[in-house]
Coordinates of C-alpha atoms in Angstrom, one line a residue:
Chain A
M1 CA -36.2 -34.2 119.1
N2 CA -35.7 -38.2 119.4
D3 CA -38.9 -38.3 121.6
D4 CA -40.9 -36.8 118.9
N5 CA -39.7 -39.0 116.8
K6 CA -40.1 -42.0 119.2
Y7 CA -44.0 -41.6 120.1
S8 CA -44.5 -40.8 115.3
R9 CA -42.4 -44.2 115.4
V10 CA -45.0 -46.6 118.0
I11 CA -48.1 -44.9 117.0
E12 CA -47.0 -45.5 113.2
S13 CA -46.6 -48.3 113.9
L14 CA -49.7 -49.4 116.0
K15 CA -51.6 -48.1 112.9
R16 CA -49.5 -50.8 110.8
N17 CA -51.0 -53.8 113.2
R18 CA -54.7 -52.4 114.1
P19 CA -56.5 -55.3 115.9
I20 CA -58.7 -57.6 113.2
L21 CA -61.9 -57.8 115.3
Q22 CA -63.6 -61.3 115.1
D23 CA -67.3 -60.2 115.5
R24 CA -67.9 -56.4 114.6
E25 CA -71.3 -56.5 114.1
R26 CA -71.9 -58.0 117.8
L27 CA -69.7 -55.0 119.6
T28 CA -71.9 -52.6 118.5
D29 CA -75.2 -54.3 119.7
D30 CA -73.6 -54.9 122.9
I31 CA -71.8 -51.2 123.3
M32 CA -75.7 -49.8 122.6
R33 CA -77.5 -52.0 124.6
E34 CA -75.6 -50.9 127.9
I35 CA -75.9 -47.5 126.6
K36 CA -79.7 -47.7 126.3
K37 CA -79.5 -49.6 130.0
S38 CA -78.5 -46.9 131.3
S39 CA -80.5 -44.4 129.9
A40 CA -83.8 -46.3 130.3
V41 CA -85.9 -46.2 132.9
A42 CA -87.3 -48.7 134.9
T43 CA -91.5 -48.7 135.3
L44 CA -93.0 -50.2 138.4
P45 CA -94.0 -54.1 137.9
E46 CA -90.8 -54.7 137.1
K47 CA -89.0 -52.0 139.5
L48 CA -91.3 -54.5 142.0
V49 CA -89.8 -57.9 141.0
N50 CA -86.6 -56.1 141.7
Y51 CA -88.1 -55.4 145.5
F52 CA -89.4 -58.5 145.8
F53 CA -86.8 -60.7 144.4
A54 CA -83.8 -58.7 144.8
W55 CA -83.3 -61.8 148.1
V56 CA -82.2 -64.0 145.2
N57 CA -78.6 -61.4 144.8
N58 CA -77.7 -62.7 147.6
Y59 CA -75.9 -66.1 147.4
W60 CA -76.5 -67.1 150.8
L61 CA -80.6 -66.6 151.1
R62 CA -81.4 -67.8 148.0
G63 CA -79.6 -70.7 148.4
T64 CA -80.7 -70.8 152.4
M65 CA -84.9 -70.1 150.7
A66 CA -84.7 -73.3 148.1
V67 CA -83.8 -75.7 150.8
T68 CA -85.9 -74.4 153.2
A69 CA -88.9 -74.5 150.1
V70 CA -87.5 -78.3 149.7
L71 CA -87.6 -79.5 153.2
F72 CA -91.4 -78.1 153.9
A73 CA -92.0 -80.1 150.7
G74 CA -90.3 -82.9 151.4
F75 CA -92.1 -82.9 155.2
F76 CA -95.8 -82.4 153.8
I77 CA -95.0 -85.2 151.9
I78 CA -93.6 -87.8 154.6
Q79 CA -96.4 -86.3 157.0
Q80 CA -98.9 -87.0 154.4
L81 CA -97.8 -90.9 154.0
V82 CA -96.4 -91.7 157.3
I83 CA -100.9 -91.1 158.2
A84 CA -101.2 -92.8 154.8
D85 CA -100.0 -95.4 156.9
R86 CA -101.9 -95.6 160.1
L87 CA -105.3 -94.7 158.4
D88 CA -104.0 -98.8 156.5
K89 CA -103.2 -99.9 159.7
L90 CA -106.1 -98.6 160.8
E91 CA -108.7 -99.9 158.6
R92 CA -106.9 -103.4 158.7
Q93 CA -107.6 -103.3 162.3
V94 CA -111.6 -103.6 161.3
V95 CA -110.4 -106.2 158.8
R96 CA -109.2 -108.3 161.2
T97 CA -112.8 -108.5 163.0
L98 CA -113.9 -109.8 159.4
Y99 CA -111.4 -112.3 158.7
T100 CA -113.5 -114.7 158.3
I101 CA -114.7 -113.0 155.0
N102 CA -111.2 -111.8 153.9
D103 CA -110.1 -115.1 154.0
H104 CA -112.5 -115.6 150.9
E105 CA -112.5 -112.5 149.5
P106 CA -109.4 -110.9 149.5
D107 CA -111.5 -108.5 146.9
L108 CA -114.0 -107.0 147.9
G109 CA -114.1 -103.6 150.3
I110 CA -115.2 -103.4 153.3
N111 CA -118.3 -101.9 152.8
Q112 CA -119.4 -104.4 151.2
R113 CA -117.4 -106.9 154.0
I114 CA -119.5 -105.2 157.1
L115 CA -122.4 -104.9 154.8
L116 CA -121.7 -109.5 154.0
N117 CA -120.5 -110.3 157.7
L118 CA -124.1 -108.4 158.5
V119 CA -126.5 -110.5 156.4
L120 CA -124.2 -113.5 156.8
N121 CA -125.1 -113.2 160.9
E122 CA -128.3 -112.9 160.7
Q123 CA -128.6 -116.5 158.1
M124 CA -127.0 -118.3 160.5
T125 CA -128.8 -117.0 163.7
E126 CA -131.3 -119.4 161.5
D127 CA -129.5 -121.4 159.1
S128 CA -126.4 -122.8 157.2
I129 CA -127.1 -122.3 154.2
T130 CA -124.7 -122.1 150.7
V131 CA -125.2 -119.0 148.7
S132 CA -123.4 -118.6 145.1
T133 CA -121.3 -114.6 144.3
S134 CA -124.4 -113.7 142.1
D135 CA -126.9 -114.2 144.5
M136 CA -124.8 -112.6 147.1
E137 CA -124.7 -109.3 145.0
E138 CA -127.8 -109.7 144.1
L139 CA -128.8 -109.7 147.8
L140 CA -126.6 -107.2 149.1
N141 CA -127.8 -105.3 146.9
Y142 CA -130.9 -105.6 147.7
V143 CA -129.9 -104.7 150.5
L144 CA -128.3 -101.7 150.4
E145 CA -131.6 -100.7 148.8
L146 CA -133.7 -101.4 151.4
Q147 CA -131.3 -99.1 153.8
N148 CA -130.9 -96.3 152.0
K149 CA -135.1 -96.6 151.9
Y150 CA -134.6 -97.6 155.2
G151 CA -132.9 -94.2 155.3
D152 CA -134.9 -92.0 153.8
L153 CA -138.3 -93.6 155.6
L154 CA -136.6 -92.7 159.1
Q155 CA -135.8 -88.9 157.6
D156 CA -138.9 -88.4 156.3
A157 CA -140.6 -89.4 160.5
G158 CA -138.7 -86.5 161.2
K159 CA -136.8 -89.1 164.0
N160 CA -140.3 -88.8 166.3
P161 CA -140.0 -91.9 168.3
Y162 CA -143.9 -92.3 168.7
I163 CA -143.6 -92.5 164.7
L164 CA -140.2 -94.4 164.4
K165 CA -141.7 -97.2 167.2
R166 CA -144.8 -97.1 164.8
I167 CA -142.7 -97.8 161.6
R168 CA -141.1 -100.9 163.4
Q169 CA -144.3 -102.4 164.4
S170 CA -146.2 -101.8 161.0
L171 CA -142.8 -103.7 159.5
E172 CA -142.9 -106.3 161.6
E173 CA -146.5 -107.4 161.5
S174 CA -146.1 -106.8 157.5
T175 CA -142.9 -109.5 158.0
N176 CA -144.5 -111.7 160.1
S177 CA -147.3 -111.8 158.2
D178 CA -145.2 -112.2 155.2
E179 CA -144.0 -115.5 156.9
I180 CA -146.8 -117.0 157.7
Chain B
M1 CA -106.0 -119.7 203.3
K2 CA -109.0 -121.7 202.8
K3 CA -112.0 -119.1 203.7
R4 CA -109.5 -117.0 201.5
F5 CA -110.1 -119.1 197.8
K6 CA -113.4 -119.9 198.6
I7 CA -114.1 -115.4 198.9
L8 CA -112.9 -115.5 195.6
F9 CA -113.8 -119.4 193.6
T10 CA -117.7 -117.5 194.3
V11 CA -116.5 -113.9 193.4
F12 CA -115.0 -115.8 190.0
I13 CA -118.2 -117.5 189.7
M14 CA -120.2 -114.2 190.1
L15 CA -118.2 -112.0 187.6
M16 CA -118.4 -115.3 184.6
F17 CA -121.8 -114.7 186.0
S18 CA -121.6 -111.0 185.3
S19 CA -120.1 -110.7 182.9
C20 CA -122.9 -112.5 180.6
G21 CA -125.8 -110.8 182.5
D22 CA -127.9 -108.5 181.0
N23 CA -126.7 -105.0 182.4
E24 CA -125.4 -102.6 179.2
T25 CA -123.4 -99.9 180.4
H26 CA -122.3 -97.6 177.4
V27 CA -119.3 -94.6 178.2
I28 CA -119.2 -92.5 174.3
N29 CA -116.8 -90.0 174.9
T30 CA -117.2 -87.4 172.0
V31 CA -113.8 -85.5 172.6
H32 CA -113.5 -81.6 170.6
E33 CA -110.6 -80.0 169.3
D34 CA -110.5 -77.0 172.1
G35 CA -110.4 -80.6 174.8
S36 CA -113.9 -80.5 176.2
V37 CA -115.7 -83.5 176.1
N38 CA -119.1 -84.8 175.6
R39 CA -120.1 -87.3 178.0
K40 CA -122.9 -89.8 177.3
V41 CA -123.6 -92.6 180.1
T42 CA -126.5 -95.5 178.4
V43 CA -127.4 -98.1 181.0
K44 CA -130.0 -100.5 179.8
T45 CA -130.8 -103.0 182.2
T46 CA -134.0 -105.2 183.4
D47 CA -132.7 -104.4 187.6
K48 CA -133.6 -100.4 188.1
K49 CA -131.1 -100.5 190.3
D50 CA -128.0 -100.8 188.2
F51 CA -129.5 -97.0 188.6
I52 CA -128.9 -96.9 191.7
Q53 CA -125.4 -94.2 192.0
K54 CA -123.4 -97.0 194.2
N55 CA -124.1 -100.0 191.5
S56 CA -123.2 -97.5 188.5
R57 CA -120.1 -98.5 186.6
V58 CA -119.3 -95.1 185.2
P59 CA -119.2 -92.0 187.7
V60 CA -122.8 -90.3 187.6
D61 CA -124.7 -88.1 189.4
S62 CA -127.4 -85.6 189.9
T63 CA -125.1 -82.7 187.6
W64 CA -125.7 -85.3 184.7
R65 CA -128.5 -84.7 182.7
I66 CA -130.1 -87.9 183.5
E67 CA -133.4 -89.5 180.8
I68 CA -135.2 -92.9 182.4
T69 CA -136.6 -94.8 179.5
Y70 CA -138.3 -98.5 179.6
D71 CA -139.4 -100.3 176.9
I72 CA -140.9 -104.6 176.4
N73 CA -137.7 -107.1 174.5
E74 CA -139.3 -110.0 172.7
N75 CA -139.3 -111.6 176.5
K76 CA -142.1 -109.4 177.4
D77 CA -140.1 -108.1 180.5
T78 CA -139.3 -104.1 181.1
V79 CA -135.8 -103.2 179.9
W80 CA -135.0 -99.7 181.6
L81 CA -132.5 -97.8 179.9
L82 CA -130.6 -94.7 181.3
T83 CA -129.5 -92.0 179.7
A84 CA -126.8 -89.3 180.9
D85 CA -125.0 -86.8 179.3
K86 CA -123.0 -84.1 180.5
H87 CA -120.5 -81.0 179.1
F88 CA -117.1 -81.8 180.8
D89 CA -114.8 -78.7 179.6
S90 CA -111.6 -80.6 180.4
V91 CA -110.3 -83.4 181.0
E92 CA -108.8 -82.4 184.6
E93 CA -112.7 -82.7 185.1
I94 CA -113.1 -86.0 184.2
N95 CA -110.1 -87.3 187.0
E96 CA -111.9 -85.5 189.1
E97 CA -114.8 -87.1 188.9
Y98 CA -112.7 -90.1 189.1
D99 CA -111.5 -89.2 191.9
K100 CA -115.1 -88.9 194.0
D101 CA -116.5 -91.6 192.1
K102 CA -118.4 -94.1 194.8
G103 CA -120.1 -96.5 191.9
S104 CA -119.5 -100.2 191.3
N105 CA -115.7 -99.5 189.7
R106 CA -114.7 -96.5 192.8
A107 CA -111.1 -98.4 193.3
L108 CA -110.1 -98.5 189.9
K109 CA -107.2 -96.4 189.6
R110 CA -108.5 -94.3 186.5
S111 CA -107.9 -91.2 184.7
A112 CA -108.3 -89.6 181.3
D113 CA -105.8 -87.3 178.9
F114 CA -105.4 -85.1 176.2
T115 CA -103.3 -84.0 174.4
K116 CA -103.0 -81.6 171.1
S117 CA -100.3 -80.7 168.9
F118 CA -99.5 -78.9 166.1
K119 CA -97.3 -80.7 163.6
W120 CA -97.4 -77.8 160.5
F121 CA -99.7 -79.3 157.9
T122 CA -101.7 -80.7 161.1
T123 CA -102.8 -81.1 164.1
V124 CA -103.2 -84.2 165.7
F125 CA -105.4 -84.3 168.8
R126 CA -105.2 -88.1 171.0
Y127 CA -107.5 -89.2 174.1
T128 CA -106.4 -91.5 176.4
E129 CA -108.6 -93.4 179.8
T130 CA -106.5 -95.7 181.5
I131 CA -106.4 -97.7 184.1
E132 CA -103.8 -97.9 186.4
K133 CA -102.7 -102.5 187.0
V134 CA -103.8 -103.7 190.2
L135 CA -101.0 -106.3 191.2
T136 CA -97.7 -105.4 191.7
I137 CA -96.3 -107.7 189.8
D138 CA -95.5 -108.6 186.3
C139 CA -97.8 -112.2 184.7
P140 CA -98.5 -110.8 181.5
M141 CA -101.6 -112.2 179.3
S142 CA -99.2 -112.3 176.6
D143 CA -97.5 -114.7 177.8
F144 CA -101.0 -118.1 178.3
L145 CA -102.0 -116.1 175.1
T146 CA -100.9 -116.8 171.8
G147 CA -101.5 -113.2 169.4
E148 CA -105.0 -114.1 167.4
E149 CA -106.2 -115.5 171.1
L150 CA -104.8 -112.4 173.1
K151 CA -106.5 -110.3 170.2
F152 CA -109.3 -111.9 169.9
A153 CA -109.7 -111.5 174.2
Y154 CA -109.9 -107.8 173.4
L155 CA -112.2 -107.6 171.2
P156 CA -114.9 -105.5 172.4
G157 CA -118.0 -107.7 173.6
K158 CA -120.7 -107.1 170.3
I159 CA -117.6 -107.7 168.5
R160 CA -117.0 -110.5 169.8
G161 CA -121.0 -111.2 169.7
D162 CA -120.5 -111.1 165.6
L163 CA -118.0 -113.1 165.5
K164 CA -119.3 -115.9 167.7
N165 CA -122.7 -115.5 165.8
G166 CA -121.1 -115.7 162.8
P167 CA -120.2 -118.0 159.5
D168 CA -117.0 -119.9 161.5
S169 CA -119.3 -119.8 164.7
V170 CA -118.0 -123.8 165.6
R171 CA -114.1 -121.5 165.7
I172 CA -114.9 -118.6 167.7
K173 CA -116.8 -120.5 170.2
E174 CA -113.7 -123.5 170.7
M175 CA -111.0 -120.9 170.4
E176 CA -113.6 -118.6 173.2
E177 CA -113.4 -122.0 175.5
R178 CA -110.2 -122.3 174.9
I179 CA -109.5 -118.9 175.9
D180 CA -112.1 -119.1 179.5
R181 CA -109.4 -122.1 179.5
K182 CA -106.1 -120.2 179.5
S183 CA -108.1 -117.2 181.1
E184 CA -108.5 -119.1 184.5
E185 CA -104.7 -120.3 184.9
W186 CA -103.5 -117.2 184.5
L187 CA -105.8 -115.7 187.2
W188 CA -104.5 -118.5 189.7
T189 CA -101.1 -118.0 187.9
C190 CA -101.1 -114.1 188.8
E191 CA -102.6 -114.2 192.7
F192 CA -99.4 -117.2 193.4
R193 CA -97.4 -115.5 192.5
Q194 CA -98.3 -111.7 194.5
W195 CA -98.7 -114.2 197.2
V196 CA -95.1 -115.6 196.7
E197 CA -94.5 -111.5 196.4
V198 CA -96.0 -110.3 200.1
F199 CA -95.4 -113.3 201.9
Y200 CA -91.0 -113.2 201.5
D201 CA -91.2 -108.7 201.9
L202 CA -93.3 -109.2 205.0
F203 CA -91.0 -112.6 206.1
G204 CA -88.7 -113.3 203.7
D205 CA -85.9 -112.7 206.5
N206 CA -87.3 -115.4 208.8
P207 CA -84.2 -118.2 208.6
D208 CA -86.6 -121.1 209.5
L209 CA -88.4 -121.2 205.9
G210 CA -86.6 -123.8 204.5
I211 CA -88.6 -122.0 201.3
T212 CA -86.6 -119.8 199.0
R213 CA -89.0 -117.0 196.9
D214 CA -87.7 -118.6 193.7
E215 CA -88.7 -122.3 194.5
M216 CA -91.8 -121.2 195.8
R217 CA -92.3 -119.3 192.5
S218 CA -91.1 -122.8 190.9
R219 CA -93.9 -123.6 192.4
E220 CA -96.3 -121.7 190.5
S221 CA -97.8 -123.3 187.3
E222 CA -98.1 -126.3 189.8
F223 CA -100.8 -124.5 192.1
A224 CA -102.5 -122.9 188.8
Q225 CA -102.6 -126.3 187.2
L226 CA -104.0 -127.5 190.6
M227 CA -107.0 -125.4 190.6
T228 CA -107.9 -125.6 187.1
G229 CA -108.0 -128.4 187.0
D230 CA -111.1 -131.1 186.7
D231 CA -110.5 -132.7 189.7
N232 CA -111.5 -129.5 191.6
N233 CA -114.5 -128.3 189.6
N234 CA -117.2 -129.5 192.1
D235 CA -115.2 -129.1 195.2
E236 CA -116.1 -126.3 197.2
G237 CA -113.5 -125.0 198.6
A238 CA -113.5 -128.1 201.4
N239 CA -110.2 -129.4 200.0
L240 CA -108.4 -125.7 199.1
D241 CA -106.4 -126.2 201.9
S242 CA -105.1 -129.1 200.9
L243 CA -104.3 -128.2 197.3
F244 CA -101.8 -125.6 198.6
A245 CA -100.5 -128.3 201.1
T246 CA -100.0 -129.6 197.9
V247 CA -98.1 -127.5 196.8
V248 CA -95.8 -125.6 199.3
G249 CA -96.2 -129.0 202.0
E250 CA -98.3 -129.9 204.5
D251 CA -95.5 -129.0 206.8
F252 CA -94.7 -125.3 205.6
V253 CA -98.3 -124.1 206.2
K254 CA -99.0 -125.6 209.6
T255 CA -95.9 -123.8 210.4
F256 CA -96.2 -120.5 208.7
K257 CA -100.4 -120.6 209.3
T258 CA -100.8 -117.1 210.5
E259 CA -97.5 -115.9 208.3
I260 CA -99.6 -117.3 205.4
D261 CA -102.6 -115.8 206.1
S262 CA -101.5 -112.2 206.3
A263 CA -100.0 -112.1 203.3
G264 CA -102.8 -113.9 201.7
S265 CA -104.7 -110.3 203.4
V266 CA -102.9 -108.0 202.7
V267 CA -103.1 -110.5 198.9
D268 CA -106.9 -109.9 198.8
T269 CA -106.5 -105.3 199.2
I270 CA -104.2 -105.4 196.2
D271 CA -106.2 -107.4 194.2
S272 CA -109.8 -105.9 195.9
P273 CA -110.4 -103.7 192.6
F274 CA -110.1 -106.4 189.8
W275 CA -112.5 -108.6 191.8
G276 CA -115.1 -106.0 193.0
A277 CA -114.5 -104.3 188.5
S278 CA -117.6 -104.3 187.3
K279 CA -117.1 -104.3 182.5
Y280 CA -118.8 -102.1 180.8
D281 CA -118.0 -100.5 176.7
M282 CA -116.2 -97.2 176.2
E283 CA -115.9 -95.0 173.0
I284 CA -115.0 -92.6 171.9
R285 CA -115.1 -89.9 168.8
M286 CA -112.0 -87.8 168.0
P287 CA -112.6 -84.2 166.4
G288 CA -111.4 -84.6 162.9
R289 CA -109.9 -87.4 161.7
I290 CA -108.7 -90.6 163.5
I291 CA -105.0 -92.2 162.4
A292 CA -104.4 -94.4 164.8
S293 CA -105.9 -96.2 167.5
N294 CA -105.4 -99.9 169.8
G295 CA -109.3 -99.5 169.9
Y296 CA -111.8 -100.9 167.3
A297 CA -114.2 -99.8 164.3
E298 CA -118.2 -99.5 165.3
I299 CA -119.1 -101.8 162.6
D300 CA -122.4 -102.1 162.5
P301 CA -124.2 -99.3 160.6
D302 CA -127.6 -99.7 162.2
S303 CA -126.2 -98.7 165.8
D304 CA -126.7 -95.1 166.8
N305 CA -123.6 -94.5 168.1
G306 CA -121.6 -95.3 165.2
G307 CA -118.7 -93.9 164.3
G308 CA -116.4 -94.3 166.6
I309 CA -113.3 -96.5 168.0
L310 CA -114.3 -99.2 170.4
W311 CA -113.2 -100.7 173.3
T312 CA -114.2 -102.8 176.3
V313 CA -112.9 -101.9 180.3
K314 CA -112.8 -105.7 182.0
G315 CA -111.2 -106.7 184.5
D316 CA -108.8 -109.2 182.6
Y317 CA -107.6 -106.4 180.9
F318 CA -106.0 -104.0 183.9
L319 CA -105.0 -107.0 186.3
T320 CA -101.4 -107.0 185.6
E321 CA -100.8 -104.6 183.2
T322 CA -102.3 -100.5 182.4
Y323 CA -104.7 -100.8 180.3
E324 CA -104.5 -97.4 178.3
M325 CA -107.2 -97.0 175.4
W326 CA -107.1 -94.2 172.9
A327 CA -107.6 -92.4 169.8
E328 CA -105.5 -90.1 167.7
S329 CA -107.1 -88.1 165.3
K330 CA -106.3 -85.4 162.5
V331 CA -107.2 -81.9 161.6
N332 CA -105.6 -80.7 158.8
N333 CA -104.5 -76.8 159.1
Y334 CA -105.2 -75.6 155.7
F335 CA -104.8 -72.3 156.4
I336 CA -101.1 -73.2 157.0
W337 CA -100.8 -75.4 153.4
I338 CA -101.8 -72.1 151.6
I339 CA -99.1 -69.8 153.1
T340 CA -96.9 -73.2 153.1
G341 CA -98.0 -73.6 148.8
L342 CA -97.4 -70.0 149.0
F343 CA -93.8 -70.0 149.9
I344 CA -93.2 -72.4 148.1
L345 CA -94.4 -70.7 144.8
F346 CA -92.1 -67.6 145.9
V347 CA -89.4 -69.7 146.4
S348 CA -89.8 -71.1 143.0
S349 CA -90.7 -67.9 141.2
G350 CA -87.7 -65.7 142.5
L351 CA -85.2 -68.6 141.3
I352 CA -87.0 -68.5 137.9
F353 CA -86.7 -64.7 137.6
Y354 CA -82.7 -64.8 138.9
H355 CA -81.6 -67.5 136.3
R356 CA -83.2 -65.8 133.4
K357 CA -82.5 -62.5 134.9
A358 CA -78.3 -64.0 134.6
K359 CA -78.8 -65.9 131.4
S360 CA -80.1 -62.2 130.2
S361 CA -77.3 -61.2 131.2

């Protein structure tokens, strides 16, 4: 009888001191979501995603994969930078042979420098003259245009040695007659 | 000694003339990704005798596909053009040809090497043509020439010619003369240094020598200056003994005449590949994109030989230092790029998936 009274008193006491819920709705939602989750059946894409990305749940595997990916990306960037640097050095090797032009016109592109070098070489064997920048640019454009035309002409000739020889002869003759 | 220097002088003068001669030998090595090499040799000359195998500067024999044509130059001379090409499955085959060479450069120790390294995103190819040094002593050209002079000295003849005819021609020609002068001094220094080494290796134990190896070495610059001096230009070798005697002492020459000549003969044998070497141009074309080289890019867009890296092969370059002509190129492994890209994407997606999952739960 004493025991019954004791339990009754405890229950009465608990009933009197009910816990106060701060967010009753959230608790309901959480309970409902957990119930739904356990009862819901995963779809095939979800299963596939879960299967492919199962490794992310393993701490060590996740870390290793992430580090490997970063290393690959870093290696790629470094390798490309090294190659770019070596190419830059190689390009300077070409420029070094044309340094006299490089000193005067540092902004000129490599192709222009090569072309200018060739044009100047031709001139220097004959005479020493002074040419203005605009005249030189115009001359360069003409040379480029002529080179393109000459290339087309060679292509049209089908690289036949006989035809090429005749073309050269013809060009030389016309140049000589122009000079006369 | 006198006879030896007479011969050296004659050969040196011949070399100087031959370097300006009309034999233009150009070798083009087109290297493929599998290590095979297409070798094309063109010889342009006014003397058809240059086509004889023993005069060939690089090994060319009947196994090559050979074509000979001719043209008339502006001086109305007949210019002969030999074009020979051959496919080599590997550089070992080229080396075998070098070993069996019967041409004018047969005494040179030449070799070719090819390496292919897989570097994940790219594959790097390296092709090297090496000529072993002739003398056994160290006497680098860099001790005699300045950095600029050294660069100019190593320029291929074609590029050097362009510069000489270029806008800065006076300075270039003056530099070339200076280089020639210094080169001669360097050459005699090397010869003397080599002779000293051989002499003291053979007879250094003789207690009557009176001059130590180091003392003799210290006289090399005096000897080189005497040999290149203006007074010596019109000399026909008559006072060469006295020049040598001036440097090492008359008593020494008289006492050790036999030993001096013996050492001289040994030096003759050692440096004969240098004196017998004939100049030619080497061009290497690599698969993919060239990323590094110690050669010079072809700058003439009209040239049929465009696209490669150029070197000139001549005795000065390998007298005291091994001469290595190398080029490196790369080919991008795009398949690896795709695989790696997909891997990075996969890992990134996995990490995003993980973070979303963690957030939602």
